[in-house]
Coordinates of C-alpha atoms and ligand atoms in Angstrom, one line a residue:
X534 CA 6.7 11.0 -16.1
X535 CA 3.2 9.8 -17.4
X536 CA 1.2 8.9 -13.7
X537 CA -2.6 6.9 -14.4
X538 CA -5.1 5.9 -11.5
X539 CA -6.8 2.6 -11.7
X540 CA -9.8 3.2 -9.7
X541 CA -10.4 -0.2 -8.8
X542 CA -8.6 -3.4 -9.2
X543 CA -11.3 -4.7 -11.9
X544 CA -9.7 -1.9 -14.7
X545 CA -6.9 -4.1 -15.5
X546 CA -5.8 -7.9 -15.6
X547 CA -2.6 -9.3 -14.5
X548 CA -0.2 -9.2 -17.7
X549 CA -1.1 -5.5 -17.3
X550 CA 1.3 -4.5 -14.8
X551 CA 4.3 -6.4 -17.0
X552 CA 7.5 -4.4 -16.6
X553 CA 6.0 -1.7 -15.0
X554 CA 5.8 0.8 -12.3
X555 CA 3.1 0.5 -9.6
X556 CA 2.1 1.8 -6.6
X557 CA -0.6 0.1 -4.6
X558 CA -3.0 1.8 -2.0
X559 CA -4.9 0.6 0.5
X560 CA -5.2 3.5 2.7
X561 CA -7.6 1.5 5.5
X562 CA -5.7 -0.5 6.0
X563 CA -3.8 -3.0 4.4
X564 CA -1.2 -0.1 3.2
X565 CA -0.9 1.8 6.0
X566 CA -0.3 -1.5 8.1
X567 CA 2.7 -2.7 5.4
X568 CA 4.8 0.7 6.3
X569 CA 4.3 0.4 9.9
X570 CA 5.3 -3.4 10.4
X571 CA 8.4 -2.5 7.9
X572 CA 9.2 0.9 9.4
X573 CA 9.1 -1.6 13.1
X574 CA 11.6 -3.7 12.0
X575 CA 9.4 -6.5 10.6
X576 CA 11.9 -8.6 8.0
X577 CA 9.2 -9.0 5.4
X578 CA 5.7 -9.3 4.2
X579 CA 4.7 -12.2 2.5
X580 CA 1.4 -10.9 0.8
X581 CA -1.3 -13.4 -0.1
X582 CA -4.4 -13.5 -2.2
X583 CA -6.4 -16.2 -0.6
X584 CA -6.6 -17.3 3.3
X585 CA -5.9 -21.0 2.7
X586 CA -2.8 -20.1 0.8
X587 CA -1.7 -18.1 4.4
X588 CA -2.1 -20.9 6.1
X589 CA -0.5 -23.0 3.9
X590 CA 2.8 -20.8 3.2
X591 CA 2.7 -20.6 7.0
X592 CA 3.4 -24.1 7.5
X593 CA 6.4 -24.2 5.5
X594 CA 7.9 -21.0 7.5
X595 CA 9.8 -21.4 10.3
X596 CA 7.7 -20.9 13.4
X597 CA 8.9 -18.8 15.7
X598 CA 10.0 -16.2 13.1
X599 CA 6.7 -16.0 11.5
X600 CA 3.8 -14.0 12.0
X601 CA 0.2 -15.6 10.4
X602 CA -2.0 -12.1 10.1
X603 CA -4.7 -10.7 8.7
X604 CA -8.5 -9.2 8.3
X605 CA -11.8 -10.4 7.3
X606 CA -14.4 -7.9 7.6
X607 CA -12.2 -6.2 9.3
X608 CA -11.9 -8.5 12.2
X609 CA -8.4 -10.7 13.1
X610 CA -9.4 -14.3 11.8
X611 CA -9.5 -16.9 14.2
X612 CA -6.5 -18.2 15.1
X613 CA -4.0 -15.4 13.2
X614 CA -1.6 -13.5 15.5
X615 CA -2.5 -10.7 14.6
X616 CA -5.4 -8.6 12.4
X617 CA -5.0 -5.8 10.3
X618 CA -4.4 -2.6 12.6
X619 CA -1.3 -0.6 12.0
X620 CA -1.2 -0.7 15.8
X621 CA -0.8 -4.1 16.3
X622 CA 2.4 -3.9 14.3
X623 CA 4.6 -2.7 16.9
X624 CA 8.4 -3.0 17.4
X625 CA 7.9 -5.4 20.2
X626 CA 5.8 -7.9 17.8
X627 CA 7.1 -7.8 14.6
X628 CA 10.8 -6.9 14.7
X629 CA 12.3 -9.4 12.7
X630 CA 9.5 -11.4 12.1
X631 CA 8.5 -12.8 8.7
X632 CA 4.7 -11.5 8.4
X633 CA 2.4 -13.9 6.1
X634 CA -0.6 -11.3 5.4
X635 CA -4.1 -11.5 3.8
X636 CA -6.6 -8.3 3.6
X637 CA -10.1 -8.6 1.9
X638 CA -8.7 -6.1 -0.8
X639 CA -4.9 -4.7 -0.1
X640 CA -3.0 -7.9 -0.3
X641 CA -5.1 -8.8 -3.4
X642 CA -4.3 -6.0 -5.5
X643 CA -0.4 -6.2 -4.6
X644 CA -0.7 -9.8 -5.8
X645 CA -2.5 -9.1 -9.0
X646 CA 0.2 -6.7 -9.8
X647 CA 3.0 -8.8 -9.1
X648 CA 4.5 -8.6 -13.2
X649 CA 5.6 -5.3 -12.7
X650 CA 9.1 -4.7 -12.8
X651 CA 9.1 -2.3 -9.4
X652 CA 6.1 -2.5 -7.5
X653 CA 5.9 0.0 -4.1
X654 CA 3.5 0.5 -1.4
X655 CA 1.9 3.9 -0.3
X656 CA -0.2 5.2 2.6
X657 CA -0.9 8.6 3.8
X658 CA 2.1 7.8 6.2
X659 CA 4.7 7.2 3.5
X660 CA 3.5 9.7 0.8
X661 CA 6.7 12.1 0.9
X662 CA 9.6 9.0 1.5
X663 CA 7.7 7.7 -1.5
X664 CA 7.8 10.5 -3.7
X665 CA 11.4 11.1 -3.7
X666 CA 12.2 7.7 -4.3
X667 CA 9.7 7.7 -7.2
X668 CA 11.0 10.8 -8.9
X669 CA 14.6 9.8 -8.8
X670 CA 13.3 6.6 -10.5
X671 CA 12.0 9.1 -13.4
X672 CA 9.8 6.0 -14.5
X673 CA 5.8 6.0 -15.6
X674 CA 4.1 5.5 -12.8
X675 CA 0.6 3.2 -12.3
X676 CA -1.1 3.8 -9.1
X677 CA -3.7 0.7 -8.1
X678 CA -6.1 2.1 -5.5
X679 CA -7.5 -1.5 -3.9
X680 CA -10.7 0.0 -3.4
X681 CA -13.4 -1.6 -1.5
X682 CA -14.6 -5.0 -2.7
X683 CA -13.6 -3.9 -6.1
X684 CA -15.5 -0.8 -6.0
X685 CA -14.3 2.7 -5.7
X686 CA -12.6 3.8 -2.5
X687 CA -12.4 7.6 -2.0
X688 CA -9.5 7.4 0.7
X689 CA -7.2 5.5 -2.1
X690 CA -7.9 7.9 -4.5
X691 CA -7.3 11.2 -2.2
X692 CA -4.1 9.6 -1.1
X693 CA -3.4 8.6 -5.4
X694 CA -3.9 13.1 -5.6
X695 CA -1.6 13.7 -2.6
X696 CA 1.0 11.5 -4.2
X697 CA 0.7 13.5 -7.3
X698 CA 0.8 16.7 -5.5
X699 CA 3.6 15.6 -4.3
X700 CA 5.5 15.0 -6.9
X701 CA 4.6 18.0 -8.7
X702 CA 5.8 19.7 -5.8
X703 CA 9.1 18.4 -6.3
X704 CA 9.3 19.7 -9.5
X705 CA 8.9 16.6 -11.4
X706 CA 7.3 17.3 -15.3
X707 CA 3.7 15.2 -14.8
X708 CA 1.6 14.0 -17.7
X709 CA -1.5 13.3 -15.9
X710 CA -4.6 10.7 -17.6
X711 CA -7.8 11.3 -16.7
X712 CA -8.3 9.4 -13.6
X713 CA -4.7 11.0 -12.2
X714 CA -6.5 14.5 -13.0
X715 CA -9.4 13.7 -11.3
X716 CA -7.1 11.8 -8.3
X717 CA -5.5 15.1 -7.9
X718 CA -8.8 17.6 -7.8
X719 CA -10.1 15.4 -5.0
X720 CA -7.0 15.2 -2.6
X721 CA -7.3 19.4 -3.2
X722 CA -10.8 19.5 -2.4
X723 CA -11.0 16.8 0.3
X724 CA -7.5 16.2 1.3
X725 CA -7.4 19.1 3.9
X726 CA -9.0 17.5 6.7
X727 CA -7.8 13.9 6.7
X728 CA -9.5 12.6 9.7
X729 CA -13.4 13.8 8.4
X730 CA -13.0 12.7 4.9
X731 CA -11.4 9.3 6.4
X732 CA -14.2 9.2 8.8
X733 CA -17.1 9.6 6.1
X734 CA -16.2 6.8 3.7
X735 CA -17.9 3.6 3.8
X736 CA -14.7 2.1 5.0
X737 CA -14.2 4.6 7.7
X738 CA -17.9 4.4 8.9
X739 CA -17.6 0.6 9.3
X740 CA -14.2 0.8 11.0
X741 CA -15.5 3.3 13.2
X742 CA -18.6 1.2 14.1
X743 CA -16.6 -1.9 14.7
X744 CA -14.8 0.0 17.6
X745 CA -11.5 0.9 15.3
X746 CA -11.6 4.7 15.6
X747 CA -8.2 5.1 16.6
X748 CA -6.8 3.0 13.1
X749 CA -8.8 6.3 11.4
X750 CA -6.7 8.6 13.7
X751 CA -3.1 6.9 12.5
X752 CA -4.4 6.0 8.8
X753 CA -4.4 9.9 8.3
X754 CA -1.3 10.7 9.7
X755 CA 0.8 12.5 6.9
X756 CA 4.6 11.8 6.4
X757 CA 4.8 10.0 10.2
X758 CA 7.2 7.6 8.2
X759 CA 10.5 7.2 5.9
X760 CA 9.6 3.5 5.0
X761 CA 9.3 2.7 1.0
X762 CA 8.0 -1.1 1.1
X763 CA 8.3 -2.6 -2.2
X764 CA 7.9 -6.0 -3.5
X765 CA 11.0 -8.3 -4.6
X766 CA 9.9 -11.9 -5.7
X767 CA 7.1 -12.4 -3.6
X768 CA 7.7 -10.6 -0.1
X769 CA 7.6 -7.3 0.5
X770 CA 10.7 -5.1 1.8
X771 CA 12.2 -1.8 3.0
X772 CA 13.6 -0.2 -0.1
X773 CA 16.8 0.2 -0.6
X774 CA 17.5 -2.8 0.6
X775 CA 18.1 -3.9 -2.7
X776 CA 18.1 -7.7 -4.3
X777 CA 20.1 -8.2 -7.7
X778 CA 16.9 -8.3 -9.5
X779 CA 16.3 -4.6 -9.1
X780 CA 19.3 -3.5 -10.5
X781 CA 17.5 -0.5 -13.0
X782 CA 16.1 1.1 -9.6
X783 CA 19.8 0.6 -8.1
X784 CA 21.2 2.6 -11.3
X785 CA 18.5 5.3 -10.8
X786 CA 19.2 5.8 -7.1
X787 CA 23.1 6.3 -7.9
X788 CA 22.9 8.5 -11.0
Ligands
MLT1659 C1 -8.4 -4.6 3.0 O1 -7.4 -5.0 2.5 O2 -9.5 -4.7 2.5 C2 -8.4 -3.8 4.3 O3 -7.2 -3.4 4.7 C3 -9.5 -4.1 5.2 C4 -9.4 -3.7 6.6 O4 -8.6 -4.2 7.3 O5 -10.2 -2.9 7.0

């Protein structure tokens, strides 16, 4: 299994990601929020590149079961139900609920990599559920760090090396480029205490100062979940529940 690490989401265009395998991280916290609305019971994500285009898809969803959320600078936007804190996402608010989301940089990347044929969604909470599902997949794998306003983010790329890590651990033969090599020495060298490292990135410092130190606390919780979001047409789902159009993942998972 060849694994590479786009840094940033300027590294590649669109047709890029045609027919293949990607995982997109967006540890603070577009990612980390995905697995906890899914692994609440929310039905789907619906992500979205642009705010105008939330609103808009939101019209033509059926109220009630739709939820209109999402960040800017971190902060809910006016008149959204809710922002982009994995603690928002609770059972109580999104079970069953449709969730129409835009982040600054998370929902962006999943969209620019919508041509691949399996696309999947990884946080520090998910990282083991993810693994397993990835190595009975046996596919090459491209992992798209959404970095910060299309810079490098050293949270995505510490959680890129733990999902490596991970998979070498169980025992799957890794070809690793560059940028996975380097992924992996810096989950090993900074990847031990998740809450400093979190809280000393430029993203963690401006969460922290805009009063959202307990999103650090849960964004650096390993393995807290079993949920594997991935994206089928354009909403995003718990895998395996699986639509006809992923039928090579559904062969992988039986064999
Ligand atoms: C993003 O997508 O840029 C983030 O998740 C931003 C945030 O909510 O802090």
């Amino acid at each position: 299994m060849k694994i590479n690490v786009l840094f940033t989401p300027i590294i590649a265009d669109e047709l890029y990601f045609t027919g293949k395998t990607t995982v997109v991280i967006d540890v603070l916290r577009a990612s980390t929020s995905i697995v906890a609305a899914l692994q609440n019971g929310a039905k789907e994500i619906v992500p979205v590149a642009t705010v105008e285009f939330a609103v808009k898809v939101s019209g033509g969803m059926f109220g009630g079961q739709t939820l209109l959320c999402g960040e800017r600078n971190s902060k809910k936007i006016e008149g959204f139900a809710l922002g982009n804190s994995p603690l928002e996402y609770s059972q109580e608010i999104v079970a069953g609920k449709s969730i129409i989301l835009f982040t600054t940089n998370g929902t962006k990347a999943i969209v620019k990599a919508k041509f691949s044929s399996a696309l999947f969604i990884c946080s520090f909470t998910n990282i083991s559920a993810l693994a397993k599902q990835l190595a009975m997949r046996d596919k090459d794998i491209e992992i798209q760090c959404a970095g910060n306003q299309n810079n490098f983010s050293l949270e995505d790329t510490v959680c890129a090396g733990k999902l490596i890590s991970e998979l070498e651990k169980i025992n799957c033969e890794l070809y690793l480029s560059d940028s996975a090599k380097a992924a992996l020495v810096l989950s090993k060298s900074l990847g031990k205490n998740m809450h400093k490292m979190l809280s000393e990135t430029e993203h963690g410092k401006m969460l922290l100062e805009n009063g959202f130190a307990e999103d650090i606390n849960y964004c650096g919780k390993l393995n807290i979940s079993s949920s594997v979001p991935y994206l089928t047409g354009n909403v995003i789902k718990l895998f395996p529940e699986i639509d006809p159009s992923l039928s090579d993942i559904k062969e992988n998972i039986k064999s």
